[in-house]
PDB file of C-alpha atoms in Angstrom:
ATOM      1  CA  ALA A 238    -122.054  98.339 -84.014  1.00  0.00           C
ATOM      2  CA  PHE A 239    -119.868  97.719 -86.912  1.00  0.00           C
ATOM      3  CA  ARG A 240    -117.070  99.400 -84.174  1.00  0.00           C
ATOM      4  CA  ILE A 241    -118.201  97.260 -81.111  1.00  0.00           C
ATOM      5  CA  ILE A 242    -118.065  94.236 -83.310  1.00  0.00           C
ATOM      6  CA  ILE A 243    -114.557  94.634 -83.919  1.00  0.00           C
ATOM      7  CA  PHE A 244    -114.003  95.461 -80.586  1.00  0.00           C
ATOM      8  CA  ALA A 245    -115.393  92.215 -79.444  1.00  0.00           C
ATOM      9  CA  LEU A 246    -112.681  90.303 -81.892  1.00  0.00           C
ATOM     10  CA  LEU A 247    -110.011  92.355 -80.594  1.00  0.00           C
ATOM     11  CA  ALA A 248    -110.736  91.146 -77.218  1.00  0.00           C
ATOM     12  CA  ALA A 249    -111.761  87.469 -78.259  1.00  0.00           C
ATOM     13  CA  LEU A 250    -108.185  87.395 -79.862  1.00  0.00           C
ATOM     14  CA  SER A 251    -106.290  88.986 -77.093  1.00  0.00           C
ATOM     15  CA  VAL A 252    -108.048  86.450 -74.737  1.00  0.00           C
ATOM     16  CA  SER A 253    -107.028  83.527 -76.522  1.00  0.00           C
ATOM     17  CA  ALA A 254    -103.572  84.943 -77.603  1.00  0.00           C
ATOM     18  CA  TYR A 255    -103.198  85.056 -73.567  1.00  0.00           C
ATOM     19  CA  ALA A 256    -104.365  81.382 -72.914  1.00  0.00           C
ATOM     20  CA  GLN A 257    -101.918  79.785 -75.228  1.00  0.00           C
ATOM     21  CA  GLN A 258     -98.992  81.908 -73.570  1.00  0.00           C
ATOM     22  CA  ASN A 259    -100.230  80.512 -70.178  1.00  0.00           C
ATOM     23  CA  GLU A 260    -100.551  76.747 -71.721  1.00  0.00           C
ATOM     24  CA  SER A 261     -97.053  77.399 -73.446  1.00  0.00           C
ATOM     25  CA  SER A 262     -96.007  78.702 -70.036  1.00  0.00           C
ATOM     26  CA  ALA A 263     -97.691  75.768 -68.175  1.00  0.00           C
ATOM     27  CA  SER A 264     -95.869  72.936 -70.572  1.00  0.00           C
ATOM     28  CA  VAL A 265     -92.640  74.427 -70.404  1.00  0.00           C
ATOM     29  CA  VAL A 266     -92.867  74.542 -66.566  1.00  0.00           C
ATOM     30  CA  ARG A 267     -94.344  70.725 -66.860  1.00  0.00           C
ATOM     31  CA  ARG A 268     -91.869  70.093 -69.039  1.00  0.00           C
ATOM     32  CA  ALA A 269     -88.610  71.705 -66.914  1.00  0.00           C
ATOM     33  CA  ARG A 270     -90.392  69.695 -63.500  1.00  0.00           C
ATOM     34  CA  ALA A 271     -90.360  66.317 -65.556  1.00  0.00           C
ATOM     35  CA  ASP A 272     -86.766  66.957 -66.670  1.00  0.00           C
ATOM     36  CA  ALA A 273     -85.852  67.977 -63.113  1.00  0.00           C
ATOM     37  CA  LYS A 274     -87.512  64.781 -61.632  1.00  0.00           C
ATOM     38  CA  LYS A 275     -85.841  62.616 -63.760  1.00  0.00           C
ATOM     39  CA  ALA A 276     -82.500  63.779 -62.903  1.00  0.00           C
ATOM     40  CA  ASN A 277     -82.917  63.578 -59.470  1.00  0.00           C
ATOM     41  CA  ALA A 278     -83.873  60.059 -59.611  1.00  0.00           C
ATOM     42  CA  LYS A 279     -80.852  59.183 -61.669  1.00  0.00           C
ATOM     43  CA  LYS A 280     -78.466  61.094 -59.745  1.00  0.00           C
ATOM     44  CA  ASN A 281     -80.034  59.330 -56.209  1.00  0.00           C
ATOM     45  CA  GLY A 282     -80.710  55.924 -58.384  1.00  0.00           C
ATOM     46  CA  ASN A 283     -84.658  56.052 -57.558  1.00  0.00           C
ATOM     47  CA  ILE A 284     -86.200  54.447 -60.543  1.00  0.00           C
ATOM     48  CA  SER A 285     -90.081  55.263 -61.688  1.00  0.00           C
ATOM     49  CA  ASP A 286     -92.525  52.574 -62.069  1.00  0.00           C
ATOM     50  CA  ARG A 287     -92.507  53.945 -65.813  1.00  0.00           C
ATOM     51  CA  MET A 288     -88.946  53.587 -65.939  1.00  0.00           C
ATOM     52  CA  GLN A 289     -89.108  50.237 -64.177  1.00  0.00           C
ATOM     53  CA  SER A 290     -91.777  49.215 -67.019  1.00  0.00           C
ATOM     54  CA  PHE A 291     -89.790  50.469 -70.184  1.00  0.00           C
ATOM     55  CA  TYR A 292     -86.578  48.054 -69.244  1.00  0.00           C
ATOM     56  CA  GLU A 293     -88.608  45.095 -68.212  1.00  0.00           C
ATOM     57  CA  ALA A 294     -88.346  42.390 -70.522  1.00  0.00           C
ATOM     58  CA  LYS A 295     -91.898  40.612 -71.280  1.00  0.00           C
ATOM     59  CA  GLU A 296     -91.828  36.784 -70.823  1.00  0.00           C
ATOM     60  CA  LYS A 297     -93.188  34.786 -73.670  1.00  0.00           C
ATOM     61  CA  SER A 298     -96.394  33.260 -72.999  1.00  0.00           C
ATOM     62  CA  ASP A 299     -96.379  29.543 -73.197  1.00  0.00           C
ATOM     63  CA  ALA A 300     -98.972  29.414 -75.484  1.00  0.00           C
ATOM     64  CA  ASP A 301     -96.568  31.495 -77.884  1.00  0.00           C
ATOM     65  CA  LEU A 302     -93.360  29.003 -77.319  1.00  0.00           C
ATOM     66  CA  GLU A 303     -92.529  26.058 -79.197  1.00  0.00           C
ATOM     67  CA  TRP A 304     -89.582  25.092 -77.351  1.00  0.00           C
ATOM     68  CA  MET A 305     -87.225  26.549 -74.450  1.00  0.00           C
ATOM     69  CA  ARG A 306     -84.376  25.279 -72.598  1.00  0.00           C
ATOM     70  CA  VAL A 307     -82.612  26.429 -69.836  1.00  0.00           C
ATOM     71  CA  ILE A 308     -78.854  27.061 -69.915  1.00  0.00           C
ATOM     72  CA  TYR A 309     -76.937  27.264 -66.634  1.00  0.00           C
ATOM     73  CA  ARG A 310     -72.948  29.668 -67.518  1.00  0.00           C
ATOM     74  CA  SER A 311     -70.354  30.948 -65.598  1.00  0.00           C
ATOM     75  CA  LEU A 312     -68.881  33.973 -66.499  1.00  0.00           C
ATOM     76  CA  GLU A 313     -65.014  34.003 -65.545  1.00  0.00           C
ATOM     77  CA  ILE A 314     -63.012  36.919 -64.336  1.00  0.00           C
ATOM     78  CA  LYS A 315     -60.312  35.746 -66.608  1.00  0.00           C
ATOM     79  CA  GLU A 316     -62.060  36.032 -69.958  1.00  0.00           C
ATOM     80  CA  ASP A 317     -61.729  39.578 -71.683  1.00  0.00           C
ATOM     81  CA  ALA A 318     -64.983  40.068 -72.566  1.00  0.00           C
ATOM     82  CA  ASN A 319     -66.220  40.090 -69.188  1.00  0.00           C
ATOM     83  CA  THR A 320     -63.331  42.649 -67.397  1.00  0.00           C
ATOM     84  CA  CYS A 321     -66.716  45.379 -67.473  1.00  0.00           C
ATOM     85  CA  LEU A 322     -68.735  43.400 -64.919  1.00  0.00           C
ATOM     86  CA  PHE A 323     -65.604  43.477 -62.510  1.00  0.00           C
ATOM     87  CA  TYR A 324     -63.921  46.639 -62.482  1.00  0.00           C
ATOM     88  CA  PRO A 325     -63.388  49.471 -61.426  1.00  0.00           C
ATOM     89  CA  GLU A 326     -62.736  46.924 -57.725  1.00  0.00           C
ATOM     90  CA  GLU A 327     -63.962  50.376 -55.972  1.00  0.00           C
ATOM     91  CA  PRO A 328     -66.309  53.254 -56.980  1.00  0.00           C
ATOM     92  CA  ASN A 329     -64.586  55.564 -58.749  1.00  0.00           C
ATOM     93  CA  GLN A 330     -64.965  58.367 -61.307  1.00  0.00           C
ATOM     94  CA  ASP A 331     -65.218  55.802 -64.256  1.00  0.00           C
ATOM     95  CA  GLY A 332     -68.409  54.293 -62.380  1.00  0.00           C
ATOM     96  CA  GLN A 333     -68.681  51.301 -60.377  1.00  0.00           C
ATOM     97  CA  SER A 334     -68.594  47.064 -61.101  1.00  0.00           C
ATOM     98  CA  LEU A 335     -71.816  45.120 -61.235  1.00  0.00           C
ATOM     99  CA  PHE A 336     -71.440  43.573 -57.848  1.00  0.00           C
ATOM    100  CA  TYR A 337     -71.477  46.918 -56.139  1.00  0.00           C
ATOM    101  CA  ILE A 338     -74.606  48.095 -57.638  1.00  0.00           C
ATOM    102  CA  ILE A 339     -76.186  44.669 -56.787  1.00  0.00           C
ATOM    103  CA  MET A 340     -74.703  45.002 -53.318  1.00  0.00           C
ATOM    104  CA  ARG A 341     -75.759  48.706 -53.108  1.00  0.00           C
ATOM    105  CA  LEU A 342     -79.800  47.846 -54.411  1.00  0.00           C
ATOM    106  CA  LEU A 343     -79.998  45.492 -52.058  1.00  0.00           C
ATOM    107  CA  ILE A 344     -78.638  47.395 -49.031  1.00  0.00           C
ATOM    108  CA  ASP A 345     -81.200  50.130 -50.146  1.00  0.00           C
ATOM    109  CA  GLY A 346     -84.252  47.378 -50.474  1.00  0.00           C
ATOM    110  CA  LYS A 347     -84.735  48.448 -53.946  1.00  0.00           C
ATOM    111  CA  ILE A 348     -84.444  44.813 -55.248  1.00  0.00           C
ATOM    112  CA  ASN A 349     -84.934  41.100 -53.892  1.00  0.00           C
ATOM    113  CA  ALA A 350     -82.662  38.271 -53.547  1.00  0.00           C
ATOM    114  CA  TYR A 351     -82.889  34.441 -53.824  1.00  0.00           C
ATOM    115  CA  GLU A 352     -81.596  31.661 -52.528  1.00  0.00           C
ATOM    116  CA  TYR A 353     -78.726  29.735 -54.555  1.00  0.00           C
ATOM    117  CA  LEU A 354     -80.461  25.841 -55.013  1.00  0.00           C
ATOM    118  CA  ASP A 355     -77.682  24.505 -57.444  1.00  0.00           C
ATOM    119  CA  GLY A 356     -80.227  24.110 -60.140  1.00  0.00           C
ATOM    120  CA  ARG A 357     -83.398  24.388 -58.842  1.00  0.00           C
ATOM    121  CA  GLU A 358     -84.129  27.892 -58.709  1.00  0.00           C
ATOM    122  CA  MET A 359     -87.394  29.412 -57.382  1.00  0.00           C
ATOM    123  CA  PHE A 360     -87.664  33.148 -57.479  1.00  0.00           C
ATOM    124  CA  THR A 361     -91.016  33.311 -55.090  1.00  0.00           C
ATOM    125  CA  ASP A 362     -91.466  34.776 -51.908  1.00  0.00           C
ATOM    126  CA  GLN A 363     -90.634  31.660 -50.460  1.00  0.00           C
ATOM    127  CA  TYR A 364     -87.203  31.708 -51.322  1.00  0.00           C
ATOM    128  CA  LYS A 365     -85.826  35.419 -50.359  1.00  0.00           C
ATOM    129  CA  VAL A 366     -83.186  36.277 -48.807  1.00  0.00           C
ATOM    130  CA  LYS A 367     -83.120  39.208 -46.073  1.00  0.00           C
ATOM    131  CA  VAL A 368     -80.346  41.243 -46.331  1.00  0.00           C
ATOM    132  CA  LYS A 369     -79.083  41.003 -42.649  1.00  0.00           C
ATOM    133  CA  ASP A 370     -78.609  36.850 -43.516  1.00  0.00           C
ATOM    134  CA  ILE A 371     -76.336  38.134 -46.561  1.00  0.00           C
ATOM    135  CA  LEU A 372     -74.204  40.319 -44.813  1.00  0.00           C
ATOM    136  CA  ASP A 373     -73.936  38.168 -41.605  1.00  0.00           C
ATOM    137  CA  ARG A 374     -73.129  34.680 -43.977  1.00  0.00           C
ATOM    138  CA  TYR A 375     -70.011  36.253 -45.747  1.00  0.00           C
ATOM    139  CA  GLY A 376     -68.871  38.596 -42.927  1.00  0.00           C
ATOM    140  CA  ILE A 377     -69.734  41.823 -44.177  1.00  0.00           C
ATOM    141  CA  ILE A 378     -69.377  44.482 -41.702  1.00  0.00           C
ATOM    142  CA  TYR A 379     -72.512  46.798 -41.077  1.00  0.00           C
ATOM    143  CA  THR A 380     -74.040  49.368 -38.637  1.00  0.00           C
ATOM    144  CA  ASN A 381     -78.238  49.750 -38.434  1.00  0.00           C
ATOM    145  CA  ALA A 382     -78.665  53.198 -40.704  1.00  0.00           C
ATOM    146  CA  LYS A 383     -80.333  56.149 -39.449  1.00  0.00           C
ATOM    147  CA  GLY A 384     -84.269  55.238 -39.157  1.00  0.00           C
ATOM    148  CA  SER A 385     -83.998  51.578 -38.835  1.00  0.00           C
ATOM    149  CA  THR A 386     -86.923  49.877 -37.147  1.00  0.00           C
ATOM    150  CA  GLU A 387     -87.251  46.195 -36.280  1.00  0.00           C
ATOM    151  CA  LYS A 388     -90.410  45.968 -38.935  1.00  0.00           C
ATOM    152  CA  ASN A 389     -88.310  47.941 -41.222  1.00  0.00           C
ATOM    153  CA  PRO A 390     -84.481  47.582 -40.984  1.00  0.00           C
ATOM    154  CA  ARG A 391     -82.243  49.292 -42.753  1.00  0.00           C
ATOM    155  CA  TYR A 392     -78.338  48.884 -42.570  1.00  0.00           C
ATOM    156  CA  ALA A 393     -75.144  51.081 -43.226  1.00  0.00           C
ATOM    157  CA  VAL A 394     -72.500  49.324 -45.612  1.00  0.00           C
ATOM    158  CA  GLU A 395     -69.008  51.386 -46.506  1.00  0.00           C
ATOM    159  CA  ASP A 396     -67.813  50.657 -49.814  1.00  0.00           C
ATOM    160  CA  SER A 397     -64.384  49.976 -48.573  1.00  0.00           C
ATOM    161  CA  ASP A 398     -66.278  46.531 -46.569  1.00  0.00           C
ATOM    162  CA  ILE A 399     -68.252  45.030 -49.744  1.00  0.00           C
ATOM    163  CA  PRO A 400     -65.671  42.607 -50.885  1.00  0.00           C
ATOM    164  CA  GLY A 401     -66.165  43.263 -54.420  1.00  0.00           C
ATOM    165  CA  ILE A 402     -62.292  42.104 -55.100  1.00  0.00           C
ATOM    166  CA  GLU A 403     -63.906  38.482 -54.182  1.00  0.00           C
ATOM    167  CA  VAL A 404     -66.243  38.486 -56.701  1.00  0.00           C
ATOM    168  CA  LEU A 405     -64.326  36.815 -59.627  1.00  0.00           C
ATOM    169  CA  ASN A 406     -67.127  35.628 -61.527  1.00  0.00           C
ATOM    170  CA  TYR A 407     -70.800  35.390 -62.098  1.00  0.00           C
ATOM    171  CA  TYR A 408     -73.761  32.525 -62.475  1.00  0.00           C
ATOM    172  CA  ILE A 409     -76.270  33.259 -65.097  1.00  0.00           C
ATOM    173  CA  ILE A 410     -79.445  31.337 -66.357  1.00  0.00           C
ATOM    174  CA  GLU A 411     -79.944  31.889 -69.636  1.00  0.00           C
ATOM    175  CA  ARG A 412     -83.257  30.948 -71.216  1.00  0.00           C
ATOM    176  CA  TYR A 413     -83.279  29.921 -75.295  1.00  0.00           C
ATOM    177  CA  GLU A 414     -86.725  30.100 -76.489  1.00  0.00           C
ATOM    178  CA  PHE A 415     -88.266  29.201 -79.748  1.00  0.00           C
ATOM    179  CA  ASP A 416     -91.160  31.369 -80.566  1.00  0.00           C
ATOM    180  CA  ARG A 417     -93.471  30.252 -83.149  1.00  0.00           C
ATOM    181  CA  VAL A 418     -94.956  33.508 -83.641  1.00  0.00           C
ATOM    182  CA  SER A 419     -91.478  34.987 -84.857  1.00  0.00           C
ATOM    183  CA  THR A 420     -90.160  31.832 -85.589  1.00  0.00           C
ATOM    184  CA  ARG A 421     -87.005  32.721 -84.006  1.00  0.00           C
ATOM    185  CA  VAL A 422     -84.906  31.619 -81.205  1.00  0.00           C
ATOM    186  CA  LYS A 423     -84.423  33.998 -78.656  1.00  0.00           C
ATOM    187  CA  ARG A 424     -81.586  34.051 -75.879  1.00  0.00           C
ATOM    188  CA  ARG A 425     -82.203  36.178 -72.900  1.00  0.00           C
ATOM    189  CA  VAL A 426     -80.525  36.120 -69.606  1.00  0.00           C
ATOM    190  CA  GLU A 427     -82.972  35.313 -66.773  1.00  0.00           C
ATOM    191  CA  ALA A 428     -80.698  35.723 -63.250  1.00  0.00           C
ATOM    192  CA  ILE A 429     -77.559  36.611 -62.126  1.00  0.00           C
ATOM    193  CA  CYS A 430     -75.380  34.968 -59.351  1.00  0.00           C
ATOM    194  CA  PRO A 431     -72.385  36.371 -57.583  1.00  0.00           C
ATOM    195  CA  VAL A 432     -69.555  33.850 -56.663  1.00  0.00           C
ATOM    196  CA  LEU A 433     -67.596  35.067 -53.974  1.00  0.00           C
ATOM    197  CA  HIS A 434     -63.966  33.309 -54.157  1.00  0.00           C
ATOM    198  CA  ARG A 435     -62.608  33.089 -50.507  1.00  0.00           C
ATOM    199  CA  ALA A 436     -59.547  31.286 -49.238  1.00  0.00           C
ATOM    200  CA  SER A 437     -59.749  30.129 -45.131  1.00  0.00           C
ATOM    201  CA  GLU A 438     -57.267  31.150 -42.211  1.00  0.00           C
ATOM    202  CA  TRP A 439     -55.068  28.600 -43.684  1.00  0.00           C
ATOM    203  CA  GLY A 440     -54.786  29.678 -46.778  1.00  0.00           C
ATOM    204  CA  GLY A 441     -54.926  26.943 -49.752  1.00  0.00           C
ATOM    205  CA  GLU A 442     -57.268  26.989 -53.097  1.00  0.00           C
ATOM    206  CA  ALA A 443     -60.151  29.383 -52.289  1.00  0.00           C
ATOM    207  CA  VAL A 444     -63.395  27.920 -51.706  1.00  0.00           C
ATOM    208  CA  ARG A 445     -66.468  29.297 -54.328  1.00  0.00           C
ATOM    209  CA  TYR A 446     -69.328  30.596 -52.419  1.00  0.00           C
ATOM    210  CA  PRO A 447     -72.068  31.264 -54.776  1.00  0.00           C
ATOM    211  CA  MET A 448     -74.196  34.081 -52.683  1.00  0.00           C
ATOM    212  CA  PHE A 449     -77.497  34.936 -54.088  1.00  0.00           C
ATOM    213  CA  TRP A 450     -79.212  35.454 -57.252  1.00  0.00           C
ATOM    214  CA  VAL A 451     -81.086  38.105 -58.586  1.00  0.00           C
ATOM    215  CA  LYS A 452     -83.647  38.881 -61.626  1.00  0.00           C
ATOM    216  CA  LEU A 453     -81.858  40.351 -64.605  1.00  0.00           C
ATOM    217  CA  ASN A 454     -85.209  42.465 -64.963  1.00  0.00           C
ATOM    218  CA  ASP A 455     -85.164  43.282 -61.277  1.00  0.00           C
ATOM    219  CA  ILE A 456     -81.943  45.605 -61.968  1.00  0.00           C
ATOM    220  CA  ARG A 457     -82.094  46.594 -65.530  1.00  0.00           C
ATOM    221  CA  PRO A 458     -83.236  49.936 -64.929  1.00  0.00           C
ATOM    222  CA  TYR A 459     -80.120  50.315 -62.505  1.00  0.00           C
ATOM    223  CA  ILE A 460     -77.475  48.835 -65.050  1.00  0.00           C
ATOM    224  CA  ALA A 461     -78.696  50.712 -67.801  1.00  0.00           C
ATOM    225  CA  GLN A 462     -77.026  54.004 -65.700  1.00  0.00           C
ATOM    226  CA  GLN A 463     -73.993  52.229 -65.866  1.00  0.00           C
ATOM    227  CA  PHE A 464     -71.970  52.575 -69.263  1.00  0.00           C
ATOM    228  CA  VAL A 465     -68.985  50.252 -69.538  1.00  0.00           C
ATOM    229  CA  PHE A 466     -65.254  49.818 -71.386  1.00  0.00           C
ATOM    230  CA  THR A 467     -66.113  47.298 -73.711  1.00  0.00           C
ATOM    231  CA  ASP A 468     -62.793  47.324 -75.958  1.00  0.00           C
ATOM    232  CA  ASN A 469     -59.046  48.489 -74.233  1.00  0.00           C
ATOM    233  CA  ASP A 470     -58.554  49.914 -77.845  1.00  0.00           C
ATOM    234  CA  ASN A 471     -61.560  52.507 -77.724  1.00  0.00           C
ATOM    235  CA  ASN A 472     -62.295  54.302 -74.294  1.00  0.00           C
ATOM    236  CA  LEU A 473     -65.679  56.128 -75.893  1.00  0.00           C
ATOM    237  CA  LEU A 474     -68.328  54.603 -73.370  1.00  0.00           C
ATOM    238  CA  ARG A 475     -70.915  53.004 -76.396  1.00  0.00           C
ATOM    239  CA  TYR A 476     -72.646  50.427 -74.337  1.00  0.00           C
ATOM    240  CA  ASN A 477     -74.112  49.962 -70.938  1.00  0.00           C
ATOM    241  CA  LEU A 478     -74.502  47.092 -68.534  1.00  0.00           C
ATOM    242  CA  ASP A 479     -77.619  46.348 -69.904  1.00  0.00           C
ATOM    243  CA  ASP A 480     -76.602  46.325 -73.427  1.00  0.00           C
ATOM    244  CA  PHE A 481     -73.814  44.447 -71.980  1.00  0.00           C
ATOM    245  CA  PHE A 482     -76.348  41.111 -71.490  1.00  0.00           C
ATOM    246  CA  LYS A 483     -79.261  42.067 -73.611  1.00  0.00           C
ATOM    247  CA  LEU A 484     -76.859  41.787 -76.969  1.00  0.00           C
ATOM    248  CA  ASN A 485     -74.930  38.955 -74.865  1.00  0.00           C
ATOM    249  CA  MET A 486     -71.363  40.380 -75.259  1.00  0.00           C
ATOM    250  CA  TYR A 487     -69.964  38.189 -72.167  1.00  0.00           C
ATOM    251  CA  LYS A 488     -68.348  35.179 -72.846  1.00  0.00           C
ATOM    252  CA  GLY A 489     -68.500  31.840 -70.490  1.00  0.00           C
ATOM    253  CA  ASP A 490     -69.016  28.403 -70.475  1.00  0.00           C
ATOM    254  CA  ILE A 491     -72.329  26.181 -70.031  1.00  0.00           C
ATOM    255  CA  TYR A 492     -71.422  23.997 -66.512  1.00  0.00           C
ATOM    256  CA  LYS A 493     -75.584  22.848 -66.126  1.00  0.00           C
ATOM    257  CA  VAL A 494     -78.548  22.152 -68.129  1.00  0.00           C
ATOM    258  CA  LYS A 495     -81.533  22.074 -66.588  1.00  0.00           C
ATOM    259  CA  ASN A 496     -82.603  18.674 -66.196  1.00  0.00           C
ATOM    260  CA  LEU A 497     -85.163  15.974 -64.532  1.00  0.00           C
ATOM    261  CA  ARG A 498     -82.417  14.844 -62.510  1.00  0.00           C
ATOM    262  CA  ASN A 499     -80.489  18.182 -61.459  1.00  0.00           C
ATOM    263  CA  GLN A 500     -77.269  16.528 -63.329  1.00  0.00           C
ATOM    264  CA  THR A 501     -74.040  18.413 -64.265  1.00  0.00           C
ATOM    265  CA  LEU A 502     -73.112  18.347 -68.239  1.00  0.00           C
ATOM    266  CA  ARG A 503     -70.144  16.121 -67.022  1.00  0.00           C
ATOM    267  CA  MET A 504     -72.630  13.639 -64.871  1.00  0.00           C
ATOM    268  CA  GLN A 505     -75.049  13.789 -67.775  1.00  0.00           C
ATOM    269  CA  PHE A 506     -72.611  12.436 -70.669  1.00  0.00           C
TER     270      PHE A 506
END
């Protein structure tokens, strides 16, 4: 009887060890698959819902806000602090500019664009801009991509046909919010608008064309993968484009504060 008990205990221990080994192996396989899926998503520019929610900045409830102010600011290429938004002019081994990232996301149907309404922006379905309308409006050459249908159009655009060198400044919408819970004023970027500078066929001073708005929350998971130079004296890539906006590392002038009459600062004073 004693031998039978010992044999049963040894058998149970063997089964337990085998199960633990299989569980450990399965765990390793699951982790490997997850890492491979994450790497593949990064390589192909795909963002999962979980990654999207990780980067998404939750808007404060009006019940928690004591005060809020909406500011429109212009970020110019001539400011050294903003250089990383505009270079490289075409994608290379160092990465790609903000405009190329935005255009690729739009062309691939991963984000939405909204009409520029000059101070009365509405980020609703009613004011979404179709990709084809953007391409046609600004003379960007394209062809129908493989698998394109009338209900689900897809477009192919060469890098050289994206007018990145003509985007010389951005408009951004900032929100200054006083949170009664934390008793702090917080500043965050809500949306970005690339501005095209284009001269006429007869020359003269270039005209500015605000192209469209994109919400920062929509592009954050993608720009967080693009590390940029923020200091000419230090070539270490310490920050990404998401950090650039989140930490307010840009420099620009305020040209409008949201008001009932939708007036610029010059008209208000």
